[in-house]
Coordinates of C-alpha atoms in Angstrom, one line a residue:
X10 CA 11.4 -47.2 -17.1
X11 CA 11.7 -47.9 -13.3
X12 CA 9.7 -50.6 -11.7
X13 CA 6.5 -50.1 -9.7
X14 CA 7.3 -48.4 -6.4
X15 CA 6.2 -51.5 -4.4
X16 CA 8.8 -53.6 -6.3
X17 CA 11.6 -51.9 -4.5
X18 CA 13.3 -53.1 -1.3
X19 CA 15.4 -51.0 1.1
X20 CA 19.0 -51.3 2.2
X21 CA 20.6 -48.9 4.6
X22 CA 23.7 -48.2 6.8
X23 CA 22.1 -45.5 9.1
X24 CA 23.7 -42.8 7.0
X25 CA 22.0 -43.3 3.7
X26 CA 19.7 -45.8 1.9
X27 CA 19.5 -47.7 -1.4
X28 CA 16.5 -49.0 -3.3
X29 CA 16.9 -52.4 -4.9
X30 CA 14.3 -53.6 -7.5
X31 CA 12.8 -57.1 -7.9
X32 CA 15.0 -57.4 -11.0
X33 CA 18.2 -57.1 -8.9
X34 CA 18.9 -53.5 -9.9
X35 CA 20.0 -50.8 -7.4
X36 CA 18.1 -47.8 -9.0
X37 CA 18.5 -45.2 -6.2
X38 CA 21.4 -44.5 -3.9
X39 CA 22.6 -41.1 -2.5
X40 CA 26.1 -40.9 -1.1
X41 CA 27.6 -40.2 1.4
X42 CA 24.2 -39.5 3.1
X43 CA 20.5 -39.5 2.6
X44 CA 20.3 -35.9 1.3
X45 CA 23.4 -36.1 -0.9
X46 CA 23.2 -36.3 -4.8
X47 CA 22.4 -39.8 -6.1
X48 CA 25.0 -41.8 -7.9
X49 CA 22.2 -44.2 -9.1
X50 CA 19.1 -42.3 -10.2
X51 CA 17.4 -44.6 -12.7
X52 CA 14.4 -44.5 -10.4
X53 CA 13.7 -41.0 -11.6
X54 CA 14.9 -41.5 -15.2
X55 CA 16.3 -44.5 -16.9
X56 CA 19.5 -46.6 -17.0
X57 CA 21.4 -43.7 -18.5
X58 CA 21.0 -42.0 -15.1
X59 CA 22.8 -44.7 -13.1
X60 CA 22.1 -48.2 -11.8
X61 CA 23.8 -51.4 -10.6
X62 CA 22.2 -54.7 -11.7
X63 CA 23.1 -58.2 -10.7
X64 CA 20.8 -60.9 -12.1
X65 CA 20.6 -64.1 -14.1
X66 CA 21.7 -63.6 -17.7
X67 CA 18.1 -64.3 -18.8
X68 CA 17.0 -61.3 -16.7
X69 CA 13.5 -60.6 -15.4
X70 CA 11.9 -60.2 -12.1
X71 CA 12.8 -62.5 -9.2
X72 CA 10.8 -65.5 -8.2
X73 CA 10.8 -64.5 -4.5
X74 CA 12.6 -62.3 -2.0
X75 CA 12.7 -61.7 1.7
X76 CA 14.7 -60.0 4.5
X77 CA 16.8 -62.4 6.5
X78 CA 15.1 -62.4 9.9
X79 CA 15.0 -59.1 11.7
X80 CA 17.6 -57.4 9.5
X81 CA 18.1 -55.3 6.4
X82 CA 19.9 -58.2 4.6
X83 CA 17.8 -58.7 1.5
X84 CA 17.8 -62.1 -0.2
X85 CA 16.5 -62.3 -3.8
X86 CA 16.0 -65.6 -5.6
X87 CA 15.4 -66.5 -9.2
X88 CA 14.3 -69.9 -10.5
X89 CA 15.6 -70.2 -14.0
X90 CA 15.7 -73.1 -16.6
X91 CA 19.4 -73.5 -15.6
X92 CA 18.8 -73.6 -11.8
X93 CA 18.2 -71.4 -8.8
X94 CA 20.4 -68.5 -7.7
X95 CA 20.3 -66.2 -4.7
X96 CA 21.4 -62.6 -4.5
X97 CA 22.3 -61.4 -1.0
X98 CA 22.4 -57.6 -0.6
X99 CA 23.2 -55.3 2.4
X100 CA 24.8 -52.1 3.5
X101 CA 26.8 -52.7 6.7
X102 CA 26.4 -50.1 9.4
X103 CA 28.8 -47.3 8.4
X104 CA 32.4 -47.8 9.2
X105 CA 35.4 -46.1 7.5
X106 CA 33.4 -45.6 4.3
X107 CA 30.0 -46.4 2.8
X108 CA 29.8 -49.9 1.4
X109 CA 27.2 -51.8 -0.6
X110 CA 27.8 -55.6 -0.3
X111 CA 26.3 -58.0 -2.8
X112 CA 27.0 -61.8 -2.8
X113 CA 25.7 -64.1 -5.5
X114 CA 25.1 -67.6 -4.2
X115 CA 24.4 -70.7 -6.3
X116 CA 21.5 -72.8 -5.0
X117 CA 21.0 -75.4 -7.7
X118 CA 22.1 -76.1 -11.2
X119 CA 24.6 -73.7 -12.9
X120 CA 23.2 -70.3 -13.5
X121 CA 24.8 -67.8 -15.9
X122 CA 24.9 -64.4 -14.3
X123 CA 25.5 -60.8 -15.6
X124 CA 26.5 -57.7 -13.7
X125 CA 26.1 -54.1 -15.1
X126 CA 27.3 -51.1 -13.2
X127 CA 26.8 -47.6 -14.4
X128 CA 27.8 -44.9 -11.9
X129 CA 26.4 -41.5 -12.6
X130 CA 27.1 -38.9 -9.9
X131 CA 25.2 -35.7 -9.3
X132 CA 21.7 -37.3 -9.8
X133 CA 22.6 -39.2 -12.9
X134 CA 24.3 -36.4 -14.7
X135 CA 28.1 -36.8 -14.3
X136 CA 30.0 -39.6 -15.9
X137 CA 33.0 -40.5 -13.8
X138 CA 36.6 -41.3 -15.0
X139 CA 36.9 -45.1 -14.6
X140 CA 40.1 -47.0 -14.4
X141 CA 41.3 -50.4 -13.2
X142 CA 44.0 -50.2 -10.5
X143 CA 45.4 -52.8 -8.0
X144 CA 42.8 -55.4 -9.0
X145 CA 39.8 -53.1 -8.5
X146 CA 37.7 -50.7 -10.5
X147 CA 38.1 -47.0 -9.4
X148 CA 35.7 -44.2 -10.5
X149 CA 36.3 -40.5 -9.8
X150 CA 34.3 -37.4 -10.6
X151 CA 34.9 -34.1 -8.8
X152 CA 34.3 -34.6 -5.1
X153 CA 33.1 -38.3 -5.5
X154 CA 35.0 -41.5 -5.7
X155 CA 33.9 -45.2 -5.7
X156 CA 35.7 -48.5 -5.9
X157 CA 34.3 -51.9 -6.9
X158 CA 36.0 -55.0 -5.5
X159 CA 35.2 -58.5 -6.9
X160 CA 37.1 -61.6 -8.0
X161 CA 35.2 -61.7 -11.3
X162 CA 36.8 -60.3 -14.4
X163 CA 35.4 -56.9 -15.5
X164 CA 35.0 -55.3 -18.9
X165 CA 33.9 -51.9 -20.0
X166 CA 31.6 -50.9 -22.9
X167 CA 29.5 -47.7 -23.5
X168 CA 30.6 -46.1 -20.3
X169 CA 29.3 -49.1 -18.3
X170 CA 31.1 -51.9 -16.4
X171 CA 30.1 -55.5 -17.1
X172 CA 30.9 -58.9 -15.7
X173 CA 29.7 -62.4 -16.8
X174 CA 30.1 -65.5 -14.7
X175 CA 28.2 -68.5 -13.6
X176 CA 27.5 -70.1 -10.2
X177 CA 26.7 -73.6 -9.0
X178 CA 25.5 -75.0 -5.7
X179 CA 27.5 -73.5 -2.8
X180 CA 29.4 -71.0 -4.9
X181 CA 29.5 -67.5 -3.4
X182 CA 30.8 -64.6 -5.5
X183 CA 31.1 -61.2 -3.8
X184 CA 30.9 -57.7 -5.1
X185 CA 31.6 -54.7 -2.8
X186 CA 31.0 -51.1 -3.9
X187 CA 32.7 -48.6 -1.6
X188 CA 32.3 -44.8 -1.7
X189 CA 34.4 -42.1 -0.1
X190 CA 35.1 -38.4 -1.0
X191 CA 37.7 -38.2 -3.7
X192 CA 40.1 -36.1 -1.7
X193 CA 40.4 -38.8 1.0
X194 CA 42.7 -41.8 1.0
X195 CA 41.5 -45.1 -0.5
X196 CA 39.5 -47.0 2.2
X197 CA 40.3 -50.5 3.3
X198 CA 38.6 -53.3 1.4
X199 CA 35.6 -54.8 3.2
X200 CA 35.4 -58.6 3.4
X201 CA 31.9 -59.4 2.1
X202 CA 31.3 -62.4 4.2
X203 CA 32.4 -60.8 7.4
X204 CA 30.3 -57.7 6.6
X205 CA 27.2 -59.9 6.2
X206 CA 27.8 -61.6 9.5
X207 CA 28.4 -58.4 11.4
X208 CA 25.4 -56.7 9.8
X209 CA 23.1 -59.6 10.8
X210 CA 24.5 -59.5 14.3
X211 CA 24.0 -55.7 14.5
X212 CA 20.3 -55.9 13.6
X213 CA 19.7 -58.9 15.9
X214 CA 21.2 -57.0 18.8
X215 CA 19.2 -53.9 18.0
X216 CA 15.9 -55.8 17.8
X217 CA 16.5 -57.5 21.1
X218 CA 15.1 -54.4 22.8
X219 CA 11.8 -54.8 21.0
X220 CA 8.8 -54.8 23.3
X221 CA 5.3 -55.4 21.9
X222 CA 2.9 -58.2 22.9
X223 CA 0.1 -57.6 20.4
X224 CA -1.1 -59.7 17.6
X225 CA 0.6 -58.0 14.7
X226 CA 4.2 -58.9 15.6
X227 CA 5.8 -59.1 12.1
X228 CA 4.3 -55.8 10.6
X229 CA 5.4 -53.9 13.8
X230 CA 8.9 -55.4 13.8
X231 CA 9.4 -54.6 10.1
X232 CA 8.1 -51.1 10.5
X233 CA 10.4 -50.4 13.4
X234 CA 13.4 -51.7 11.4
X235 CA 12.4 -49.4 8.6
X236 CA 12.2 -46.4 11.0
X237 CA 15.7 -47.3 12.2
X238 CA 16.9 -47.5 8.6
X239 CA 15.6 -44.0 8.0
X240 CA 17.6 -42.6 11.0
X241 CA 20.7 -40.6 10.5
X242 CA 22.8 -42.0 13.3
X243 CA 25.2 -39.0 13.7
X244 CA 22.4 -36.7 14.7
X245 CA 19.4 -38.9 15.6
X246 CA 17.3 -37.2 13.0
X247 CA 14.6 -39.4 11.3
X248 CA 13.9 -38.4 7.8
X249 CA 10.4 -38.6 6.2
X250 CA 11.5 -40.9 3.3
X251 CA 14.5 -42.2 1.4
X252 CA 13.6 -40.6 -1.9
X253 CA 12.6 -37.4 -3.7
X254 CA 10.0 -36.8 -6.3
X255 CA 8.1 -40.1 -6.5
X256 CA 4.8 -38.8 -7.6
X257 CA 1.6 -38.3 -5.6
X258 CA -0.2 -37.9 -8.9
X259 CA 0.7 -40.0 -11.9
X260 CA 2.3 -37.8 -14.5
X261 CA 1.6 -34.6 -12.5
X262 CA 3.6 -32.0 -10.6
X263 CA 2.9 -33.2 -7.0
X264 CA 6.5 -34.4 -6.6
X265 CA 8.5 -33.4 -3.5
X266 CA 11.8 -34.0 -1.8
X267 CA 11.2 -35.9 1.5
X268 CA 14.8 -36.5 2.6
X269 CA 14.4 -34.2 5.5
X270 CA 13.0 -34.3 9.1
X271 CA 9.5 -32.9 9.7
X272 CA 8.7 -31.6 13.2
X273 CA 5.1 -32.7 12.8
X274 CA 6.3 -36.3 13.1
X275 CA 7.9 -35.7 16.5
X276 CA 5.1 -36.8 18.9
X277 CA 4.0 -39.8 16.9
X278 CA 7.5 -41.0 16.3
X279 CA 8.4 -40.7 20.0
X280 CA 5.2 -42.7 20.9
X281 CA 6.1 -45.4 18.4
X282 CA 9.7 -45.7 19.7
X283 CA 9.0 -45.4 23.5
X284 CA 6.0 -47.7 23.2
X285 CA 8.1 -50.5 21.7
X286 CA 11.2 -50.3 23.9
X287 CA 13.5 -48.2 21.8
X288 CA 14.3 -45.6 24.4
X289 CA 17.8 -44.7 23.0
X290 CA 16.4 -43.8 19.6
X291 CA 13.6 -41.7 21.3
X292 CA 16.3 -39.9 23.3
X293 CA 18.3 -39.2 20.2
X294 CA 15.2 -37.9 18.4
X295 CA 14.4 -35.7 21.3
X296 CA 17.9 -34.2 21.3
X297 CA 17.7 -33.6 17.6
X298 CA 14.4 -31.9 18.1
X299 CA 15.8 -29.6 20.8
X300 CA 18.8 -28.6 18.6
X301 CA 16.6 -28.0 15.6
X302 CA 14.1 -25.9 17.5
X303 CA 16.7 -23.8 19.3
X304 CA 17.0 -20.1 18.5
X305 CA 14.3 -17.5 17.9
X306 CA 10.9 -19.1 18.2
X307 CA 9.6 -17.0 15.4
X308 CA 12.1 -18.8 13.1
X309 CA 10.8 -22.3 13.8
X310 CA 10.5 -24.2 10.6
X311 CA 8.3 -27.2 9.7
X312 CA 11.3 -29.2 8.6
X313 CA 15.0 -29.3 8.8
X314 CA 17.9 -31.1 7.2
X315 CA 19.0 -34.4 8.9
X316 CA 21.7 -32.5 10.7
X317 CA 19.4 -29.6 11.6
X318 CA 20.2 -27.5 8.5
X319 CA 17.7 -24.7 8.1
X320 CA 18.2 -23.6 4.5
X321 CA 16.6 -26.2 2.1
X322 CA 16.4 -24.3 -1.2
X323 CA 14.2 -26.0 -3.8
X324 CA 15.3 -26.4 -7.3
X325 CA 14.5 -28.8 -10.2
X326 CA 16.7 -31.4 -12.0
X327 CA 15.5 -30.8 -15.5
X328 CA 17.7 -33.5 -17.1
X329 CA 15.7 -36.2 -15.2
X330 CA 12.4 -37.1 -16.9
X331 CA 10.8 -38.1 -13.6
X332 CA 9.3 -41.4 -12.4
X333 CA 6.9 -42.4 -15.2
X334 CA 7.2 -38.9 -16.6
X335 CA 6.1 -37.1 -13.5
X336 CA 7.9 -33.8 -13.5
X337 CA 9.5 -31.7 -12.2
X338 CA 12.1 -33.7 -10.2
X339 CA 12.7 -31.5 -7.1
X340 CA 15.6 -31.2 -4.7
X341 CA 15.1 -29.2 -1.5
X342 CA 11.7 -28.2 -0.3
X343 CA 10.3 -24.7 -0.5
X344 CA 7.6 -25.6 2.1
X345 CA 10.4 -25.3 4.7
X346 CA 9.7 -21.6 4.6
X347 CA 6.0 -21.8 5.2
X348 CA 4.2 -20.7 8.4
X349 CA 2.5 -23.8 9.9
X350 CA 1.0 -23.0 13.2
X351 CA 0.7 -26.7 14.2
X352 CA 4.5 -27.1 14.4
X353 CA 4.7 -25.1 17.7
X354 CA 2.2 -27.5 19.2
X355 CA 3.8 -30.5 17.7
X356 CA 7.2 -29.6 19.3
X357 CA 5.7 -28.9 22.7
X358 CA 3.6 -32.1 22.6
X359 CA 6.6 -34.1 21.6
X360 CA 8.7 -32.7 24.4
X361 CA 5.8 -33.3 26.8
X362 CA 5.7 -36.9 25.6
X363 CA 9.4 -37.3 26.3
X364 CA 9.0 -35.7 29.8
X365 CA 6.1 -38.0 30.7
X366 CA 8.1 -41.0 29.6
X367 CA 10.9 -40.1 32.0
X368 CA 13.5 -39.0 29.4
X369 CA 15.7 -36.7 31.4
X370 CA 14.5 -33.1 31.2
X371 CA 16.8 -30.2 31.7
X372 CA 16.4 -26.5 32.5
X373 CA 17.6 -25.4 29.0
X374 CA 14.9 -27.6 27.4
X375 CA 12.2 -26.0 29.5
X376 CA 13.6 -22.5 28.8
X377 CA 13.2 -23.3 25.0
X378 CA 9.7 -24.5 25.5
X379 CA 8.8 -21.3 27.5
X380 CA 10.1 -19.2 24.6
X381 CA 8.0 -21.3 22.1
X382 CA 5.0 -20.8 24.3
X383 CA 5.5 -17.0 24.3
X384 CA 5.4 -17.0 20.5
X385 CA 2.5 -19.3 20.4
X386 CA 0.4 -17.1 22.7
X387 CA 1.0 -14.2 20.3
X388 CA 0.3 -16.0 17.0
X389 CA -2.2 -18.8 17.6
X390 CA -4.9 -16.7 15.9
X391 CA -2.9 -16.1 12.7
X392 CA -3.9 -18.0 9.5
X393 CA -1.3 -20.5 8.3
X394 CA -0.5 -23.0 5.5
X395 CA -1.7 -26.1 7.5
X396 CA 0.1 -29.3 8.2
X397 CA -0.3 -30.5 4.6
X398 CA 1.8 -27.6 3.3
X399 CA -0.8 -26.2 0.9
X400 CA 0.7 -23.8 -1.5
X401 CA -2.6 -21.8 -1.8
X402 CA -3.8 -19.0 0.5
X403 CA -3.3 -19.1 4.3
X404 CA -6.4 -20.2 6.2
X405 CA -7.5 -20.7 9.8
X406 CA -7.0 -24.5 9.7
X407 CA -8.8 -26.3 12.4
X408 CA -6.0 -28.8 13.0
X409 CA -3.5 -26.0 13.4
X410 CA -5.7 -24.4 16.1
X411 CA -6.1 -27.7 17.8
X412 CA -2.4 -28.2 18.0
X413 CA -1.9 -24.7 19.3
X414 CA -4.4 -25.7 22.0
X415 CA -2.3 -28.9 22.6
X416 CA 0.9 -26.9 23.0
X417 CA -0.6 -24.7 25.7
X418 CA -2.3 -27.7 27.3
X419 CA 1.1 -29.4 27.7
X420 CA 2.5 -26.3 29.3
X421 CA -0.3 -26.3 31.8
X422 CA 0.4 -30.0 32.5
X423 CA 4.1 -29.2 32.8
X424 CA 3.3 -26.9 35.7
X425 CA 0.5 -28.9 37.3
X426 CA 2.0 -32.4 37.0
X427 CA 5.8 -31.8 36.9
X428 CA 6.2 -28.7 39.0
X429 CA 7.9 -26.6 36.3
X430 CA 7.7 -22.8 36.6
X431 CA 5.5 -20.6 34.3
X432 CA 2.4 -18.4 34.1
X433 CA 0.0 -21.3 34.3
X434 CA -3.1 -19.2 34.8
X435 CA -2.4 -17.2 31.6
X436 CA -1.6 -20.4 29.6
X437 CA -4.8 -22.0 30.9
X438 CA -6.9 -19.0 29.9
X439 CA -5.4 -18.9 26.4
X440 CA -5.8 -22.7 26.0
X441 CA -9.5 -22.4 26.9
X442 CA -10.0 -19.5 24.6
X443 CA -8.6 -21.4 21.7
X444 CA -10.8 -24.4 22.6
X445 CA -14.0 -22.2 22.6
X446 CA -13.1 -20.6 19.3
X447 CA -12.4 -23.9 17.5
X448 CA -15.7 -25.4 18.8
X449 CA -17.6 -22.3 17.6
X450 CA -15.9 -21.5 14.3
X451 CA -14.4 -24.8 13.2
X452 CA -17.5 -27.0 13.8
X453 CA -20.5 -27.4 11.4
X454 CA -23.5 -28.3 13.6
X455 CA -25.6 -29.0 10.5
X456 CA -23.3 -31.8 9.4
X457 CA -22.1 -32.6 12.9
X458 CA -18.5 -32.4 11.9
X459 CA -15.4 -30.3 12.3
X460 CA -14.2 -28.7 9.0
X461 CA -10.8 -28.2 7.4
X462 CA -10.7 -24.5 8.2
X463 CA -13.1 -22.0 9.6
X464 CA -16.2 -21.7 7.4
X465 CA -15.1 -24.5 5.1
X466 CA -17.3 -27.1 3.5
X467 CA -14.3 -29.4 3.0
X468 CA -12.9 -31.8 5.6
X469 CA -9.4 -32.9 6.6
X470 CA -8.3 -36.3 7.8
X471 CA -6.2 -34.6 10.5
X472 CA -9.5 -33.8 12.3
X473 CA -9.3 -37.5 13.4
X474 CA -6.5 -36.5 15.7
X475 CA -8.8 -34.2 17.8
X476 CA -9.4 -36.9 20.5
X477 CA -5.9 -38.3 20.2
X478 CA -4.4 -35.1 21.4
X479 CA -7.0 -34.7 24.1
X480 CA -8.9 -31.8 22.7
X481 CA -12.2 -33.7 23.1
X482 CA -13.0 -37.0 24.7
X483 CA -13.7 -40.0 22.5
X484 CA -17.3 -40.2 23.8
X485 CA -18.1 -36.7 22.6
X486 CA -20.7 -36.9 19.8
X487 CA -18.8 -34.3 17.8
X488 CA -15.9 -36.8 17.5
X489 CA -18.2 -39.6 16.2
X490 CA -19.9 -37.1 13.8
X491 CA -16.5 -36.1 12.5
X492 CA -15.4 -39.7 12.0
X493 CA -18.6 -40.5 10.1
X494 CA -18.3 -37.4 7.9
X495 CA -14.7 -38.1 7.0
X496 CA -15.5 -41.7 6.1
X497 CA -18.4 -40.4 4.0
X498 CA -16.6 -37.6 2.2
X499 CA -12.9 -38.6 2.1
X500 CA -12.9 -42.4 1.7
X501 CA -12.1 -44.0 -1.7
X502 CA -12.4 -47.8 -1.7
X503 CA -11.9 -47.7 2.1
X504 CA -8.8 -45.5 2.1
X505 CA -8.6 -41.9 3.1
X506 CA -7.6 -38.9 1.2
X507 CA -5.9 -36.2 3.3
X508 CA -8.5 -33.7 2.0
X509 CA -10.5 -32.9 -1.1
X510 CA -8.3 -30.6 -3.2
X511 CA -11.3 -29.4 -5.2
X512 CA -13.3 -28.3 -2.1
X513 CA -13.8 -24.7 -1.3
X514 CA -12.4 -23.5 -4.6
X515 CA -9.2 -25.6 -4.4
X516 CA -7.4 -25.2 -1.1
X517 CA -3.9 -26.4 -2.1
X518 CA -3.2 -24.3 -5.1
X519 CA -2.2 -27.3 -7.3
X520 CA -3.9 -29.0 -10.2
X521 CA -5.3 -32.5 -10.1
X522 CA -5.8 -35.0 -7.3
X523 CA -3.5 -37.3 -5.4
X524 CA -3.8 -40.9 -4.0
X525 CA -5.1 -42.0 -0.6
X526 CA -2.8 -41.1 2.2
X527 CA -1.7 -44.2 4.1
X528 CA -1.1 -42.8 7.5
X529 CA -4.4 -41.0 7.5
X530 CA -6.2 -44.4 7.1
X531 CA -4.2 -45.6 10.1
X532 CA -5.6 -42.6 12.0
X533 CA -9.1 -43.8 10.9
X534 CA -8.5 -47.2 12.4
X535 CA -7.4 -45.5 15.6
X536 CA -10.5 -43.3 15.6
X537 CA -12.9 -46.2 15.0
X538 CA -11.3 -48.0 17.9
X539 CA -11.6 -44.9 20.1
X540 CA -15.3 -44.5 19.5
X541 CA -16.0 -48.1 20.2
X542 CA -16.2 -49.6 16.7
X543 CA -13.4 -52.1 17.4
X544 CA -14.3 -54.7 14.7
X545 CA -14.4 -52.1 12.0
X546 CA -11.1 -50.6 13.3
X547 CA -9.4 -54.0 13.0
X548 CA -10.9 -54.5 9.5
X549 CA -9.5 -51.1 8.3
X550 CA -6.1 -51.9 9.9
X551 CA -5.7 -55.3 8.3
X552 CA -6.8 -53.9 5.0
X553 CA -3.9 -51.4 5.3
X554 CA -1.5 -54.2 6.1
X555 CA -2.5 -55.6 2.7
X556 CA -1.0 -52.6 1.0
X557 CA 2.5 -53.4 2.2
X558 CA 4.8 -54.9 -0.4
X559 CA 6.3 -58.4 -0.2
X560 CA 9.0 -56.9 2.1
X561 CA 6.6 -55.1 4.5
X562 CA 7.3 -51.6 3.1
X563 CA 4.9 -48.8 2.7
X564 CA 5.2 -45.6 0.6
X565 CA 3.3 -42.4 1.3
X566 CA 0.1 -43.0 -0.6
X567 CA -1.9 -45.6 -2.4
X568 CA -3.9 -45.4 -5.6
X569 CA -7.0 -47.6 -5.3
X570 CA -7.7 -47.3 -9.1
X571 CA -4.5 -49.0 -10.1
X572 CA -3.7 -50.9 -6.9
X573 CA -0.3 -49.3 -6.7
X574 CA 1.8 -47.5 -4.0
X575 CA 2.4 -43.8 -4.7
X576 CA 4.7 -41.1 -3.4
X577 CA 8.1 -41.3 -1.7
X578 CA 9.2 -44.6 -0.2
X579 CA 9.6 -46.0 2.3
X580 CA 7.6 -43.4 4.2
X581 CA 8.4 -43.0 7.9
X582 CA 5.0 -41.5 8.7
X583 CA 3.2 -44.5 7.2
X584 CA 5.3 -46.9 9.3
X585 CA 4.9 -44.8 12.4
X586 CA 1.1 -44.9 11.8
X587 CA 1.2 -48.7 11.5
X588 CA 3.2 -49.1 14.8
X589 CA 1.0 -46.8 16.8
X590 CA -2.3 -48.2 15.4
X591 CA -1.1 -51.7 16.2
X592 CA -0.3 -50.6 19.8
X593 CA -3.6 -48.9 20.3
X594 CA -5.7 -51.7 18.7
X595 CA -3.8 -54.2 20.9
X596 CA -4.7 -52.3 24.1
X597 CA -7.9 -52.0 26.1
X598 CA -7.8 -48.2 26.1
X599 CA -8.3 -45.7 23.3
X600 CA -5.3 -43.7 22.1
X601 CA -5.9 -40.5 24.2
X602 CA -5.7 -42.4 27.4
X603 CA -2.2 -43.6 26.5
X604 CA -0.9 -40.1 25.8
X605 CA -2.5 -37.2 27.8
X606 CA -5.2 -36.8 30.3
X607 CA -6.4 -33.3 29.7
X608 CA -8.8 -31.8 27.3
X609 CA -12.3 -32.4 28.4
X610 CA -13.5 -28.8 28.4

């Protein structure tokens, strides 16, 4: 059985990522990129599905671990009866091939160590042909090939490679696993010590651009490092999480593949990057967004592959039993074909954010936005699946309408503030019509709150974004009423659910419930700050910081009943929420004033 989700640390080379447990085992790694099949899939099964463990012979969880400074170099230490040993893990930024570098360092005493490597390509299903050649282990299966370099003697048993050795003070024993497609030539061997030094230098150089003067330095720094680690450098795409099918419901079917890029994340991600000094990453994300959204506006999807791929067919891996028996294990995501109205607004809002920050606009980008606006004008009053990708009936979701309003509002601002061409009077009239309808049909005056969809009893944590996008000012009593209602009806032990899946006859079409959604609770901290309840906002924010694991990582959700992280990990949306909430709570102005100036209608 895999470890708890919070017991995993992250390695990454800006093309893919690995999860390393507190027991020294790499239980998840997709090669050659984030969305490729995993060669270690024990996370969603067991050791038969592939892992790579380096640990004291006595085994067990580590005594402590940490990242080395502002980097993705993970240092894991065990105190054993024989002495203390340190395992140093990293993935150097991608060069000729993908490498995982592991160095065992003796600290005190003499500690017996054991290595076990079981490569299983195609999500734990394919056993490779393994042979020893030129002093290294080589493994080949179809399109995949991997090589293990180490000075330690290796042996094979039960289709697994083992090594046994011991280390004393100052000893350093390297292991380097290299991957390359099997039809390509054998890559050059990476020097482990040089790779560690170059990786540390890379991350230090990257973090030198960091700009944030607030009180929560360490959490913000680590969250930005995590966002960078989830970036696919060749395209600039930022994926939602490094994993698939970690459950949102223990033992249930709410298991999804998050190794893709969601358009809904665009604005918040741009705000987090631009607000902390990472302009190059913001530009790359904007360019990815423009490429992904190009084409017929009617064909805009809610998510794309990390290279902009549109087709993301969903299927199940029935040979994997799932994390703690949560099935099915899914690859691909059928929600990519849903109609989510808010996406048009998210894209237009994100591109407006980039324009306002001075990222170089161009005529083609505005032409694309004008085409998106044409579609939005004709379809804003259609029911949709909502930003939470519900697999039930389409509804008139309030958040979707608010984001349609936001898209048109940004178009009006593009003309009024930036002098871009367009039918501004028509856009302004449609914007105001949407605003009036939402306030009439999406607001419950008896409970003084906006609702999840028109006529609903249920609420939605996304309603907390109404003032953040400028739809209403923070001082509007309908905003405070909505915050109060959401706290009253969606909070569990101080953390927010996205929505109540049992309300209104079951809105999402799935059985059971899920955990508290971490980024929604960051939205709550923002909202409390915006309506003047600063002390309460800080209390909520710092309670959220307590959910991070010992390495500063957050998954998608949290289960207050068990005190465990849930869902795919690490989750970009959670870390974006942390960065933006920290920025807002460190400022003297509520979030809307740092984004847009319109909306008081």
